[in-house]
Amino acid sequence: MSKTEPSIYGKMPILNSATLLIVGCHGIGKHELAKALVGVGTSYALQVRTATSLPLPENKETDRPKIDMVIFMIDMTDKRSMAVVESSLPHLDVDYFLGRVCFVIKNAQGLLDRSVEIEAVTQLADTYDSPLLCETVEPGQGGSSVAEKILQLLAISVGFHDHITPLLIDVTKRPYHTLLDSSIAWTPNS
Amino acid sequence: MEYELLKKTLVRLRRDELEKTLKKWSKLSKHHPAWGCLEGLDLSTTKIQLLPQLYKRLSKIQPHHAGELDLLYMLQHSSSKTWTVWLSTELHGSEGYAETPQAFRRRLKTALESYFMLDIQVMEHQKALWVRIYIHEDTKYQANNTVYAVYYPHSPVLILTAIKAANREYIIQAFSNTLSAGELEEQMLSGHCLSSLAQLSLNKYSQGYFSHYRLGQVDINALARGEKRKRKIEEEEEVLDDRITYENIKDKQRSKKILQDTFGSNEQPSLERLEYKMETNFRGGNCAPHFAKSKEPFRCRVKFEGRNVLEGIKNLGKAGYATLPLPAHLARVPSLAKNTIILGNKKSKRQ
């Protein structure tokens, strides 16, 4: 584990609390999502951190708690957001990708404004083996459902549910493009 | 002719301003009947029906009365015309001319009388002299024969609306003689919002961060409570929740500081259009070597258009779309007092 990639096992967890990191370019709506997450209300202490790109600035490394889950936000109408996410992904330690990463896409409904291909996003989700969630435009009504889904994933990744690990979720997930699985196809006779 | 002009102006005036404007109009000249005469006007009817009522009550309406009403309308609705800034080459800083509106009107009239049959109205409004010149060409009223001018006393700035090509020379000459302003040159600064144009040309050297000094916002009185409180509340709004932390806060603070230094924290004067005309040789010989060989200038035009272009540039920086610090050709626009910027080739020393 190199110094530039903070490992998930590098820090001690805090009792009954979870930390979430949202990564996305400027002005994409990280704070709205953070407010929705905090607004749901959980039995444990939730902390949300937002960043415009990875790697995170190093000077605050010691103050930072253990990050339990990372969310990448992509805006379908903005190519910049896709570029930011693609450049940040290599900086994340591999351990995170086993169920502790999630992609959230915005503005996926309008066909006219779209500048990021939906194929590119699904390929990304498959390559990194992580779930893909869609956030609708009205934050008041639709936003909280995304927040609840994220919080469920978070609770699993922190370990609040016995007998469910993030790896179990990851393995039972179906990929978007099944061609990717052909190389590791399991046949009953082998 | 005055009937048409009156009709036009009355119809353009909004209902809520109608009474106020008519009151102001009636107070203007001593020969004009007082408001007492106009009091019983039935303002609930349509505006066109007001006309016969006005004619009945007032003894005699002449073209210059109608012109006064028109100028009163223009004082309120100056954004309906496109204004261009003219600067005098001989007056600098606060040397300009200052006189009462009536004296100014008399002198301007004598300057132009020998060439045209005209109506001139001059009024003082918001620390400036507003002038309306109407040139009679026909018995019918023609709107494009009207020229509006705004002169800020003790300054070299004169702001005019569009003038017909035939009359241009006469009017500019008349203004420069009356103001003893030497030569008046048209600047490449024009737009719809008159106050912004005035601000940009009068306070050319105190835009951006320096506007704080001009508006006296730098030295806060230690005993003053109001301003400090306002600033604190603004800062607190940004700190959301204890549970939400922003990792790249340094970047945000850096960009905020750079924007503050470039634009200041006051509202930017509104320009509707910013145009860059490039007449340089083609640069980019790597992509298109054929063009790079030609010696002729490659004409190119970049236009920024919107409700307030300067605010827009500031927001581009705030939203992270523009890399900070902003390039000089964008960051220095408020201090340039120009709308249209022409970029030419750098002249080499040899030539």
mmCIF file with all atom_site columns, N, CA, C and O in Angstrom, chain A residues 72-91:
data_model
loop_
_atom_site.group_PDB
_atom_site.id
_atom_site.type_symbol
_atom_site.label_atom_id
_atom_site.label_alt_id
_atom_site.label_comp_id
_atom_site.label_asym_id
_atom_site.label_entity_id
_atom_site.label_seq_id
_atom_site.pdbx_PDB_ins_code
_atom_site.Cartn_x
_atom_site.Cartn_y
_atom_site.Cartn_z
_atom_site.occupancy
_atom_site.B_iso_or_equiv
_atom_site.pdbx_formal_charge
_atom_site.auth_seq_id
_atom_site.auth_comp_id
_atom_site.auth_asym_id
_atom_site.auth_atom_id
_atom_site.pdbx_PDB_model_num
ATOM 1  N N  . PHE A 1 72 ? -18.911 8.406  -6.238  1.00 0.00 ? 72 PHE A N  1
ATOM 2  C CA . PHE A 1 72 ? -18.482 9.254  -7.348  1.00 0.00 ? 72 PHE A CA 1
ATOM 3  C C  . PHE A 1 72 ? -19.715 9.793  -8.054  1.00 0.00 ? 72 PHE A C  1
ATOM 4  O O  . PHE A 1 72 ? -20.585 9.034  -8.469  1.00 0.00 ? 72 PHE A O  1
ATOM 5  N N  . MET A 1 73 ? -19.764 11.094 -8.219  1.00 0.00 ? 73 MET A N  1
ATOM 6  C CA . MET A 1 73 ? -20.921 11.688 -8.886  1.00 0.00 ? 73 MET A CA 1
ATOM 7  C C  . MET A 1 73 ? -20.575 12.076 -10.311 1.00 0.00 ? 73 MET A C  1
ATOM 8  O O  . MET A 1 73 ? -19.540 12.701 -10.562 1.00 0.00 ? 73 MET A O  1
ATOM 9  N N  . ILE A 1 74 ? -21.451 11.702 -11.234 1.00 0.00 ? 74 ILE A N  1
ATOM 10 C CA . ILE A 1 74 ? -21.239 12.039 -12.636 1.00 0.00 ? 74 ILE A CA 1
ATOM 11 C C  . ILE A 1 74 ? -22.487 12.763 -13.133 1.00 0.00 ? 74 ILE A C  1
ATOM 12 O O  . ILE A 1 74 ? -23.604 12.329 -12.887 1.00 0.00 ? 74 ILE A O  1
ATOM 13 N N  . ASP A 1 75 ? -22.275 13.863 -13.829 1.00 0.00 ? 75 ASP A N  1
ATOM 14 C CA . ASP A 1 75 ? -23.392 14.591 -14.426 1.00 0.00 ? 75 ASP A CA 1
ATOM 15 C C  . ASP A 1 75 ? -23.415 14.256 -15.915 1.00 0.00 ? 75 ASP A C  1
ATOM 16 O O  . ASP A 1 75 ? -22.428 14.451 -16.608 1.00 0.00 ? 75 ASP A O  1
ATOM 17 N N  . MET A 1 76 ? -24.533 13.721 -16.391 1.00 0.00 ? 76 MET A N  1
ATOM 18 C CA . MET A 1 76 ? -24.582 13.271 -17.773 1.00 0.00 ? 76 MET A CA 1
ATOM 19 C C  . MET A 1 76 ? -24.494 14.409 -18.773 1.00 0.00 ? 76 MET A C  1
ATOM 20 O O  . MET A 1 76 ? -24.274 14.190 -19.947 1.00 0.00 ? 76 MET A O  1
ATOM 21 N N  . THR A 1 77 ? -24.730 15.643 -18.312 1.00 0.00 ? 77 THR A N  1
ATOM 22 C CA . THR A 1 77 ? -24.660 16.750 -19.257 1.00 0.00 ? 77 THR A CA 1
ATOM 23 C C  . THR A 1 77 ? -23.298 17.419 -19.249 1.00 0.00 ? 77 THR A C  1
ATOM 24 O O  . THR A 1 77 ? -23.059 18.374 -19.973 1.00 0.00 ? 77 THR A O  1
ATOM 25 N N  . ASP A 1 78 ? -22.367 16.914 -18.439 1.00 0.00 ? 78 ASP A N  1
ATOM 26 C CA . ASP A 1 78 ? -21.095 17.609 -18.291 1.00 0.00 ? 78 ASP A CA 1
ATOM 27 C C  . ASP A 1 78 ? -19.944 16.633 -18.485 1.00 0.00 ? 78 ASP A C  1
ATOM 28 O O  . ASP A 1 78 ? -19.732 15.741 -17.669 1.00 0.00 ? 78 ASP A O  1
ATOM 29 N N  . LYS A 1 79 ? -19.173 16.856 -19.567 1.00 0.00 ? 79 LYS A N  1
ATOM 30 C CA . LYS A 1 79 ? -18.065 15.928 -19.832 1.00 0.00 ? 79 LYS A CA 1
ATOM 31 C C  . LYS A 1 79 ? -16.976 16.049 -18.786 1.00 0.00 ? 79 LYS A C  1
ATOM 32 O O  . LYS A 1 79 ? -16.225 15.126 -18.513 1.00 0.00 ? 79 LYS A O  1
ATOM 33 N N  . ARG A 1 80 ? -16.862 17.254 -18.224 1.00 0.00 ? 80 ARG A N  1
ATOM 34 C CA . ARG A 1 80 ? -15.849 17.493 -17.198 1.00 0.00 ? 80 ARG A CA 1
ATOM 35 C C  . ARG A 1 80 ? -15.998 16.549 -16.029 1.00 0.00 ? 80 ARG A C  1
ATOM 36 O O  . ARG A 1 80 ? -15.015 16.060 -15.474 1.00 0.00 ? 80 ARG A O  1
ATOM 37 N N  . SER A 1 81 ? -17.265 16.320 -15.627 1.00 0.00 ? 81 SER A N  1
ATOM 38 C CA . SER A 1 81 ? -17.479 15.503 -14.433 1.00 0.00 ? 81 SER A CA 1
ATOM 39 C C  . SER A 1 81 ? -16.981 14.091 -14.678 1.00 0.00 ? 81 SER A C  1
ATOM 40 O O  . SER A 1 81 ? -16.413 13.450 -13.798 1.00 0.00 ? 81 SER A O  1
ATOM 41 N N  . MET A 1 82 ? -17.209 13.595 -15.902 1.00 0.00 ? 82 MET A N  1
ATOM 42 C CA . MET A 1 82 ? -16.728 12.252 -16.262 1.00 0.00 ? 82 MET A CA 1
ATOM 43 C C  . MET A 1 82 ? -15.207 12.214 -16.226 1.00 0.00 ? 82 MET A C  1
ATOM 44 O O  . MET A 1 82 ? -14.606 11.270 -15.709 1.00 0.00 ? 82 MET A O  1
ATOM 45 N N  . ALA A 1 83 ? -14.583 13.277 -16.748 1.00 0.00 ? 83 ALA A N  1
ATOM 46 C CA . ALA A 1 83 ? -13.119 13.322 -16.776 1.00 0.00 ? 83 ALA A CA 1
ATOM 47 C C  . ALA A 1 83 ? -12.552 13.331 -15.370 1.00 0.00 ? 83 ALA A C  1
ATOM 48 O O  . ALA A 1 83 ? -11.556 12.666 -15.079 1.00 0.00 ? 83 ALA A O  1
ATOM 49 N N  . VAL A 1 84 ? -13.206 14.087 -14.482 1.00 0.00 ? 84 VAL A N  1
ATOM 50 C CA . VAL A 1 84 ? -12.725 14.179 -13.101 1.00 0.00 ? 84 VAL A CA 1
ATOM 51 C C  . VAL A 1 84 ? -12.793 12.808 -12.421 1.00 0.00 ? 84 VAL A C  1
ATOM 52 O O  . VAL A 1 84 ? -11.857 12.373 -11.752 1.00 0.00 ? 84 VAL A O  1
ATOM 53 N N  . VAL A 1 85 ? -13.928 12.120 -12.639 1.00 0.00 ? 85 VAL A N  1
ATOM 54 C CA . VAL A 1 85 ? -14.098 10.804 -12.009 1.00 0.00 ? 85 VAL A CA 1
ATOM 55 C C  . VAL A 1 85 ? -13.076 9.819  -12.554 1.00 0.00 ? 85 VAL A C  1
ATOM 56 O O  . VAL A 1 85 ? -12.436 9.077  -11.804 1.00 0.00 ? 85 VAL A O  1
ATOM 57 N N  . GLU A 1 86 ? -12.893 9.841  -13.867 1.00 0.00 ? 86 GLU A N  1
ATOM 58 C CA . GLU A 1 86 ? -11.929 8.899  -14.458 1.00 0.00 ? 86 GLU A CA 1
ATOM 59 C C  . GLU A 1 86 ? -10.512 9.144  -13.986 1.00 0.00 ? 86 GLU A C  1
ATOM 60 O O  . GLU A 1 86 ? -9.726  8.207  -13.844 1.00 0.00 ? 86 GLU A O  1
ATOM 61 N N  . SER A 1 87 ? -10.175 10.406 -13.739 1.00 0.00 ? 87 SER A N  1
ATOM 62 C CA . SER A 1 87 ? -8.814  10.665 -13.281 1.00 0.00 ? 87 SER A CA 1
ATOM 63 C C  . SER A 1 87 ? -8.654  10.372 -11.800 1.00 0.00 ? 87 SER A C  1
ATOM 64 O O  . SER A 1 87 ? -7.544  10.156 -11.325 1.00 0.00 ? 87 SER A O  1
ATOM 65 N N  . SER A 1 88 ? -9.764  10.394 -11.058 1.00 0.00 ? 88 SER A N  1
ATOM 66 C CA . SER A 1 88 ? -9.651  10.153 -9.611  1.00 0.00 ? 88 SER A CA 1
ATOM 67 C C  . SER A 1 88 ? -9.630  8.671  -9.273  1.00 0.00 ? 88 SER A C  1
ATOM 68 O O  . SER A 1 88 ? -9.088  8.289  -8.246  1.00 0.00 ? 88 SER A O  1
ATOM 69 N N  . LEU A 1 89 ? -10.262 7.857  -10.138 1.00 0.00 ? 89 LEU A N  1
ATOM 70 C CA . LEU A 1 89 ? -10.387 6.435  -9.802  1.00 0.00 ? 89 LEU A CA 1
ATOM 71 C C  . LEU A 1 89 ? -9.065  5.710  -9.556  1.00 0.00 ? 89 LEU A C  1
ATOM 72 O O  . LEU A 1 89 ? -8.969  4.931  -8.611  1.00 0.00 ? 89 LEU A O  1
ATOM 73 N N  . PRO A 1 90 ? -8.015  5.963  -10.353 1.00 0.00 ? 90 PRO A N  1
ATOM 74 C CA . PRO A 1 90 ? -6.754  5.249  -10.077 1.00 0.00 ? 90 PRO A CA 1
ATOM 75 C C  . PRO A 1 90 ? -6.149  5.571  -8.719  1.00 0.00 ? 90 PRO A C  1
ATOM 76 O O  . PRO A 1 90 ? -5.297  4.837  -8.226  1.00 0.00 ? 90 PRO A O  1
ATOM 77 N N  . HIS A 1 91 ? -6.579  6.679  -8.122  1.00 0.00 ? 91 HIS A N  1
ATOM 78 C CA . HIS A 1 91 ? -5.963  7.055  -6.855  1.00 0.00 ? 91 HIS A CA 1
ATOM 79 C C  . HIS A 1 91 ? -6.590  6.368  -5.650  1.00 0.00 ? 91 HIS A C  1
ATOM 80 O O  . HIS A 1 91 ? -6.197  6.631  -4.520  1.00 0.00 ? 91 HIS A O  1
#
